[in-house]
Short mmCIF file of C-alpha atoms in Angstrom, two decimals:
data_model
loop_
_atom_site.label_atom_id
_atom_site.label_comp_id
_atom_site.label_asym_id
_atom_site.label_seq_id
_atom_site.Cartn_x
_atom_site.Cartn_y
_atom_site.Cartn_z
CA MET A 1 85.08 85.57 85.13
CA PRO A 2 82.39 87.81 86.68
CA ALA A 3 83.53 89.62 89.81
CA TRP A 4 80.84 88.01 91.95
CA LEU A 5 82.13 84.53 91.02
CA ARG A 6 85.74 85.23 91.89
CA LEU A 7 87.00 83.68 95.08
CA PRO A 8 89.55 85.64 97.09
CA TRP A 9 92.61 83.89 95.65
CA THR A 10 91.46 84.50 92.05
CA THR A 11 91.36 88.27 92.40
CA ALA A 12 93.93 90.08 90.28
CA GLY A 13 95.59 93.30 91.30
CA GLY A 14 98.86 92.51 93.02
CA ARG A 15 100.37 90.05 95.43
CA TRP A 16 99.24 91.91 98.51
CA ARG A 17 95.61 91.65 97.43
CA ARG A 18 96.00 87.94 96.85
CA TRP A 19 97.48 87.44 100.29
CA LEU A 20 94.74 89.58 101.81
CA GLY A 21 92.16 87.46 100.01
CA HIS A 22 93.75 84.28 101.30
CA GLY A 23 93.81 85.65 104.82
CA LEU A 24 90.15 86.68 104.75
CA PHE A 25 89.14 83.28 103.42
CA TRP A 26 90.92 81.45 106.22
CA VAL A 27 89.42 83.80 108.80
CA VAL A 28 86.01 82.71 107.50
CA VAL A 29 87.11 79.07 107.79
CA PHE A 30 88.30 79.74 111.36
CA VAL A 31 84.87 81.10 112.27
CA PHE A 32 83.21 78.14 110.54
CA TYR A 33 85.36 75.65 112.46
CA THR A 34 84.60 77.40 115.74
CA GLY A 35 80.87 77.04 115.13
CA TYR A 36 81.14 73.53 113.64
CA PHE A 37 83.09 71.98 116.50
CA GLY A 38 81.51 74.23 119.16
CA ARG A 39 82.09 74.00 122.89
CA ALA A 40 80.45 71.83 125.52
CA GLU A 41 81.03 73.76 128.76
CA GLY A 42 80.32 77.27 127.46
CA ALA A 43 83.98 78.32 127.52
CA LEU A 44 85.34 79.79 124.28
CA GLY A 45 89.02 79.26 125.10
CA PRO A 46 89.23 75.49 124.46
CA SER A 47 87.38 75.88 121.15
CA LEU A 48 89.75 78.61 119.93
CA VAL A 49 92.78 76.52 120.89
CA PHE A 50 91.40 73.44 119.15
CA VAL A 51 90.57 75.32 115.94
CA SER A 52 93.96 77.09 116.02
CA LEU A 53 95.66 73.68 116.12
CA LEU A 54 93.44 72.16 113.40
CA LEU A 55 93.50 75.07 110.93
CA PRO A 56 97.22 74.75 109.98
CA VAL A 57 96.62 71.09 109.09
CA THR A 58 93.75 72.12 106.81
CA ILE A 59 95.77 74.94 105.21
CA GLY A 60 98.79 72.71 104.65
CA THR A 61 96.69 69.95 103.08
CA ALA A 62 94.83 72.35 100.78
CA TYR A 63 97.94 74.16 99.55
CA PHE A 64 99.93 70.96 99.12
CA LEU A 65 97.19 69.63 96.83
CA THR A 66 96.68 72.83 94.82
CA ARG A 67 100.26 74.09 94.63
CA VAL A 68 102.22 70.83 94.35
CA LEU A 69 100.23 67.74 93.43
CA ILE A 70 97.76 69.24 90.93
CA PRO A 71 100.26 71.21 88.79
CA ARG A 72 103.04 68.62 89.05
CA TYR A 73 101.04 65.45 88.44
CA LEU A 74 97.36 65.98 87.57
CA LEU A 75 97.86 68.70 84.95
CA ARG A 76 100.73 66.73 83.41
CA ARG A 77 98.46 63.67 83.18
CA ARG A 78 100.57 61.61 85.55
CA TYR A 79 97.44 60.21 87.10
CA GLY A 80 99.02 57.22 88.84
CA PHE A 81 101.50 59.35 90.78
CA PHE A 82 98.77 61.87 91.52
CA ALA A 83 96.49 59.23 93.05
CA LEU A 84 99.39 57.75 95.04
CA TYR A 85 100.48 61.08 96.51
CA VAL A 86 96.90 62.10 97.27
CA ALA A 87 96.53 58.89 99.26
CA TYR A 88 99.77 59.65 101.13
CA THR A 89 98.52 63.19 101.82
CA LEU A 90 95.23 61.89 103.23
CA VAL A 91 97.02 59.46 105.52
CA VAL A 92 99.37 62.15 106.84
CA SER A 93 96.57 64.69 107.30
CA VAL A 94 94.39 62.17 109.19
CA TYR A 95 97.34 61.35 111.44
CA LEU A 96 97.91 65.05 112.12
CA GLU A 97 94.20 65.56 112.88
CA LEU A 98 94.22 62.74 115.41
CA LEU A 99 97.44 64.08 116.85
CA VAL A 100 95.80 67.47 117.33
CA ALA A 101 92.62 66.01 118.83
CA THR A 102 94.03 63.38 121.16
CA GLY A 103 97.60 64.40 121.66
CA ILE A 104 98.22 68.11 121.65
CA PHE A 105 94.78 69.31 122.74
CA THR A 106 94.24 66.93 125.67
CA THR A 107 97.75 65.90 126.66
CA ILE A 108 99.98 68.87 126.04
CA ALA A 109 97.49 71.74 126.28
CA GLY A 110 95.82 70.07 129.26
CA PHE A 111 92.19 70.49 128.19
CA ARG A 112 89.64 67.91 129.20
CA MET A 113 87.69 65.94 126.61
CA GLY A 114 84.48 67.37 127.99
CA SER A 115 85.47 70.93 127.15
CA MET A 116 84.64 70.25 123.46
CA THR A 117 81.57 68.89 121.72
CA PRO A 118 81.60 65.26 120.52
CA ALA A 119 82.09 66.49 116.94
CA ALA A 120 85.66 67.43 117.78
CA PHE A 121 86.54 63.83 118.62
CA ASP A 122 84.30 61.97 116.18
CA ILE A 123 86.69 60.84 113.44
CA LEU A 124 84.03 60.99 110.70
CA LYS A 125 82.82 64.46 111.70
CA LEU A 126 86.41 65.61 112.11
CA LEU A 127 87.29 64.44 108.59
CA ALA A 128 84.08 65.89 107.16
CA GLY A 129 84.75 69.32 108.65
CA MET A 130 88.33 69.42 107.42
CA TYR A 131 87.90 67.94 103.95
CA LEU A 132 84.83 70.02 103.19
CA VAL A 133 87.14 73.04 103.24
CA VAL A 134 89.94 71.21 101.40
CA LEU A 135 87.59 70.11 98.62
CA LEU A 136 86.23 73.65 98.33
CA VAL A 137 89.76 75.01 97.88
CA VAL A 138 90.66 72.30 95.34
CA ALA A 139 87.45 72.86 93.38
CA ALA A 140 88.02 76.62 93.28
CA ASP A 141 91.61 76.08 92.15
CA LEU A 142 90.53 73.74 89.32
CA VAL A 143 87.80 76.13 88.20
CA GLU A 144 90.28 78.99 88.16
CA ARG A 145 92.82 76.97 86.18
CA TRP A 146 90.10 75.97 83.70
CA TYR A 147 89.00 79.57 83.34
CA GLN A 148 92.57 80.76 82.78
CA ALA A 149 93.08 78.04 80.15
CA GLN A 150 89.88 79.11 78.39
CA GLN A 151 90.98 82.73 78.44
CA ALA A 152 94.39 81.76 77.08
CA ASN A 153 92.72 79.80 74.27
CA VAL A 154 90.49 82.77 73.46
CA ARG A 155 93.50 85.10 73.35
CA LEU A 156 95.38 82.62 71.17
CA ARG A 157 92.46 82.30 68.75
CA GLN A 158 92.09 86.07 68.61
CA ALA A 159 95.81 86.48 67.94
CA ARG A 160 95.63 83.91 65.15
CA LEU A 161 92.57 85.57 63.62
CA GLU A 162 94.22 88.98 63.80
CA ALA A 163 97.36 87.58 62.18
CA GLU A 164 95.30 85.93 59.43
CA LEU A 165 93.34 89.14 58.90
CA LYS A 166 96.53 91.18 58.60
CA LEU A 167 97.93 88.68 56.11
CA LYS A 168 94.75 88.81 54.05
CA GLU A 169 94.69 92.60 54.16
CA ALA A 170 98.30 92.66 52.99
CA GLU A 171 97.46 90.19 50.23
CA LEU A 172 94.48 92.28 49.12
CA GLN A 173 96.65 95.38 49.03
CA LEU A 174 99.15 93.51 46.89
CA LEU A 175 96.42 92.25 44.57
CA LYS A 176 95.07 95.78 44.15
CA ALA A 177 98.60 97.04 43.51
CA GLN A 178 98.93 94.45 40.75
CA ILE A 179 95.73 95.70 39.10
CA HIS A 180 97.05 99.26 38.80
CA PRO A 181 100.09 98.68 36.57
CA HIS A 182 98.19 96.08 34.53
CA PHE A 183 95.36 98.55 33.90
CA LEU A 184 97.73 101.44 33.18
CA PHE A 185 99.76 99.36 30.75
CA ASN A 186 96.65 98.51 28.72
CA THR A 187 95.28 102.07 28.80
CA LEU A 188 98.57 103.71 27.86
CA ASN A 189 98.85 101.31 24.95
CA ASN A 190 95.46 102.55 23.77
CA LEU A 191 96.56 106.17 24.07
CA TYR A 192 99.84 105.44 22.30
CA SER A 193 97.95 103.91 19.36
CA LEU A 194 95.79 107.02 19.05
CA THR A 195 98.74 109.40 19.10
CA LEU A 196 100.56 107.39 16.44
CA THR A 197 97.64 107.82 14.07
CA ARG A 198 97.30 111.51 15.01
CA SER A 199 93.70 110.80 15.91
CA GLU A 200 91.43 113.69 16.81
CA GLN A 201 90.10 111.49 19.57
CA ALA A 202 93.39 111.60 21.47
CA PRO A 203 92.46 114.64 23.63
CA ASP A 204 89.17 112.99 24.60
CA ALA A 205 91.09 109.83 25.42
CA VAL A 206 93.43 111.78 27.71
CA LEU A 207 90.45 113.23 29.61
CA ARG A 208 88.88 109.81 29.97
CA LEU A 209 92.18 108.41 31.19
CA ALA A 210 92.37 111.17 33.82
CA ASP A 211 88.90 110.19 35.08
CA LEU A 212 89.87 106.54 35.19
CA LEU A 213 93.05 107.30 37.12
CA ASP A 214 91.09 109.43 39.58
CA TYR A 215 88.74 106.50 40.23
CA LEU A 216 91.64 104.09 40.44
CA LEU A 217 93.55 106.13 43.02
CA TYR A 218 90.72 107.33 45.25
CA GLN A 219 87.76 104.98 44.91
CA GLY A 220 89.90 101.90 44.39
CA ALA A 221 91.43 102.33 47.85
CA LYS A 222 88.07 101.95 49.58
CA PRO A 223 86.72 98.62 50.88
CA VAL A 224 83.43 99.04 48.96
CA VAL A 225 82.01 101.50 46.46
CA PRO A 226 78.47 102.07 45.14
CA LEU A 227 77.63 99.63 42.38
CA ALA A 228 76.60 102.52 40.12
CA GLN A 229 80.09 104.05 40.42
CA GLU A 230 81.79 100.77 39.59
CA VAL A 231 79.56 100.32 36.52
CA ALA A 232 80.26 103.91 35.42
CA HIS A 233 83.98 103.18 35.71
CA LEU A 234 83.59 100.11 33.48
CA ALA A 235 81.60 102.15 30.96
CA SER A 236 84.35 104.81 30.84
CA TYR A 237 87.00 102.18 30.30
CA LEU A 238 85.02 100.57 27.47
CA ALA A 239 84.39 103.98 25.89
CA LEU A 240 88.14 104.53 25.88
CA GLU A 241 88.68 101.12 24.30
CA ARG A 242 86.13 101.85 21.55
CA LEU A 243 88.31 104.69 20.32
CA ARG A 244 90.84 102.15 19.08
CA TYR A 245 88.57 100.21 16.77
CA ALA A 246 86.88 100.98 13.48
CA ASP A 247 83.62 99.31 14.51
CA PRO A 248 82.65 100.54 17.99
CA ALA A 249 79.58 98.30 17.89
CA ALA A 250 81.87 95.29 18.17
CA LEU A 251 82.30 96.21 21.84
CA ARG A 252 78.85 95.98 23.44
CA PHE A 253 77.98 96.85 27.03
CA ARG A 254 74.59 96.96 28.70
CA THR A 255 73.06 96.79 32.16
CA GLU A 256 69.74 95.37 33.26
CA GLY A 257 67.98 96.24 36.50
CA PRO A 258 68.59 99.05 39.02
CA LEU A 259 72.14 99.91 40.02
CA GLU A 260 71.36 102.16 43.00
CA GLY A 261 71.28 100.99 46.59
CA ALA A 262 74.01 98.36 46.34
CA SER A 263 77.75 98.22 46.98
CA ILE A 264 80.60 96.13 45.62
CA ALA A 265 84.35 95.77 46.14
CA PRO A 266 86.07 98.20 43.74
CA LEU A 267 87.89 97.07 40.59
CA LEU A 268 86.49 93.57 40.98
CA LEU A 269 85.02 93.28 37.47
CA LEU A 270 87.66 95.23 35.55
CA PRO A 271 90.08 92.30 34.99
CA PHE A 272 87.30 90.29 33.30
CA VAL A 273 86.54 93.21 30.96
CA GLU A 274 90.22 93.74 30.17
CA ASN A 275 90.67 90.05 29.44
CA SER A 276 87.69 90.00 27.05
CA VAL A 277 88.89 93.07 25.14
CA LYS A 278 92.43 91.76 24.93
CA HIS A 279 91.48 88.35 23.50
CA GLY A 280 88.32 89.33 21.62
CA LEU A 281 89.28 92.55 19.83
CA SER A 282 92.97 93.28 20.29
CA ARG A 283 93.96 90.03 18.59
CA ASP A 284 91.25 90.29 15.89
CA PRO A 285 90.26 93.96 15.37
CA ALA A 286 88.44 93.25 12.12
CA GLY A 287 86.22 90.33 13.06
CA GLY A 288 86.32 90.11 16.83
CA TRP A 289 83.62 91.12 19.26
CA VAL A 290 83.10 91.63 22.99
CA GLU A 291 79.83 91.67 24.91
CA ILE A 292 79.55 92.71 28.55
CA VAL A 293 76.20 92.30 30.32
CA LEU A 294 75.57 93.21 33.94
CA THR A 295 72.22 92.22 35.47
CA ARG A 296 70.87 92.98 38.91
CA SER A 297 67.90 91.01 40.18
CA GLY A 298 67.04 91.78 43.78
CA ASP A 299 70.14 91.14 45.86
CA ARG A 300 71.88 89.13 43.17
CA LEU A 301 74.30 90.55 40.62
CA THR A 302 75.15 88.55 37.51
CA PHE A 303 78.08 89.69 35.39
CA ARG A 304 78.72 88.11 31.99
CA ALA A 305 81.76 88.84 29.81
CA SER A 306 81.91 87.10 26.42
CA ASN A 307 84.34 87.50 23.57
CA SER A 308 85.18 85.89 20.28
CA LYS A 309 88.30 83.82 19.78
CA PRO A 310 90.46 84.33 16.69
CA ALA A 311 91.32 81.43 14.44
CA ALA A 312 94.99 81.62 15.36
CA PRO A 313 95.62 80.01 18.75
CA ALA A 314 96.59 82.27 21.62
CA PRO A 315 100.13 81.95 23.00
CA ALA A 316 100.35 79.33 25.73
CA GLY A 317 100.68 80.77 29.18
CA GLY A 318 97.66 79.79 31.18
CA GLU A 319 95.55 82.36 32.99
CA GLY A 320 96.79 85.90 32.84
CA ILE A 321 97.60 88.03 35.86
CA GLY A 322 94.17 89.66 35.76
CA LEU A 323 92.07 86.48 36.01
CA ALA A 324 94.31 84.85 38.61
CA ASN A 325 94.18 88.09 40.59
CA VAL A 326 90.40 88.36 40.55
CA ARG A 327 89.95 84.69 41.46
CA ARG A 328 92.00 85.26 44.60
CA ARG A 329 90.19 88.49 45.46
CA LEU A 330 86.83 86.77 45.13
CA ALA A 331 88.01 83.98 47.43
CA LEU A 332 89.12 86.53 50.03
CA LEU A 333 86.28 89.04 49.75
CA TYR A 334 83.27 86.85 48.98
CA PRO A 335 84.24 83.37 50.23
CA GLU A 336 80.66 82.06 50.49
CA ALA A 337 78.81 84.59 48.36
CA HIS A 338 79.90 84.14 44.76
CA HIS A 339 79.91 81.63 41.94
CA LEU A 340 82.34 81.95 39.05
CA THR A 341 82.04 79.98 35.80
CA ILE A 342 84.58 80.19 32.97
CA ARG A 343 83.87 78.44 29.67
CA ASP A 344 86.59 78.21 27.05
CA GLU A 345 84.99 77.06 23.79
CA PRO A 346 86.55 76.75 20.32
CA ASP A 347 85.06 80.01 19.01
CA ARG A 348 84.31 82.02 22.16
CA PHE A 349 85.27 82.63 25.77
CA ASP A 350 82.63 83.24 28.47
CA VAL A 351 82.91 84.37 32.07
CA VAL A 352 79.83 84.36 34.31
CA LEU A 353 80.09 85.73 37.84
CA SER A 354 77.13 85.61 40.23
CA LEU A 355 77.55 87.71 43.36
CA ASN A 356 75.48 88.20 46.51
CA LEU A 357 75.18 91.95 47.02
CA ILE A 358 73.92 91.59 50.61
CA ALA A 359 77.15 90.01 51.78
CA GLN A 360 79.67 92.65 52.80
CA PRO A 361 83.17 91.86 51.57
CA ALA A 362 85.10 89.96 54.21
CA HIS A 363 88.55 91.27 55.21
CA ALA A 364 87.98 94.38 53.13
CA VAL A 365 90.96 96.69 53.46
CA PRO A 366 89.88 99.97 55.07
CA ASP A 367 90.46 103.31 53.44
CA ARG A 368 93.50 104.74 55.23
CA ARG A 369 93.66 108.02 53.38
#
């Protein structure tokens, strides 16, 4: 609540400030009452006595409503009891007002009726003067309670959002951690195959693996990376895979459109490429094929991974870790900015991912290195 809207009793900063605020407010009410009821014979004494007798009735009525009836009945939706006790309070306060006006002021204190203006003894004006203040206090109390409830709701929503964000960040970290061993397992298998055949390409494969690991450890920890770097990483991985097969042309990779000036979540496309190589070439090295095409058109990136399917059926097991992983990452990072299509046909398997490059990945895990 803005400072200029805060009434005295809504000011934070310690009990003594609250009491001081209350006291200042009632001093203002005292001055208001003195002017409202006035004096008929020019003497200030009778007016001060009258207001001093009336003010405790006003204070008691206001605090009884705001501190007892509203929290105990109105806020708990016990409306019948609230209405009943408000009626009782009005009756008692009217009785006390009349007692002050006709009993204490004139009889006990000994002041004459003429020492006050007619407003002091007009029941309607007397009630109007008192309940104007009471209603002001009640309204301020309700506004303050509403404001506090709104603030509590905002804090609760923020706490829930922060908790959800932390859970999603933890899940993304776990998903990335799952990519690393999966990728290393496939790559080390490639290297193992080359060393078994005493291939002259083994040293080159080791260097390429070192580059891939460097990207995996340092770039993969960032929330986003340049699209050109991610594509270069895919190209290095595919170059390493080509070393395993007699016909490198069976593994085709091309890009269309500019790669500069765009960013993407790291390691997002790698599981699709691994899956295509695994099912297209690893299970049919002689006749299999893999084709990876990445196209950028304006702010839209289209990634297509296609591979052949061998005649022998693949072992049953549903989606592998890689595809399930990337589905979840897409849902977390690009919830409204991607479209994924997977087609499993008798002789081929196609994955088409369309991604909005303008959208920054949501809940991207920051680089904490």
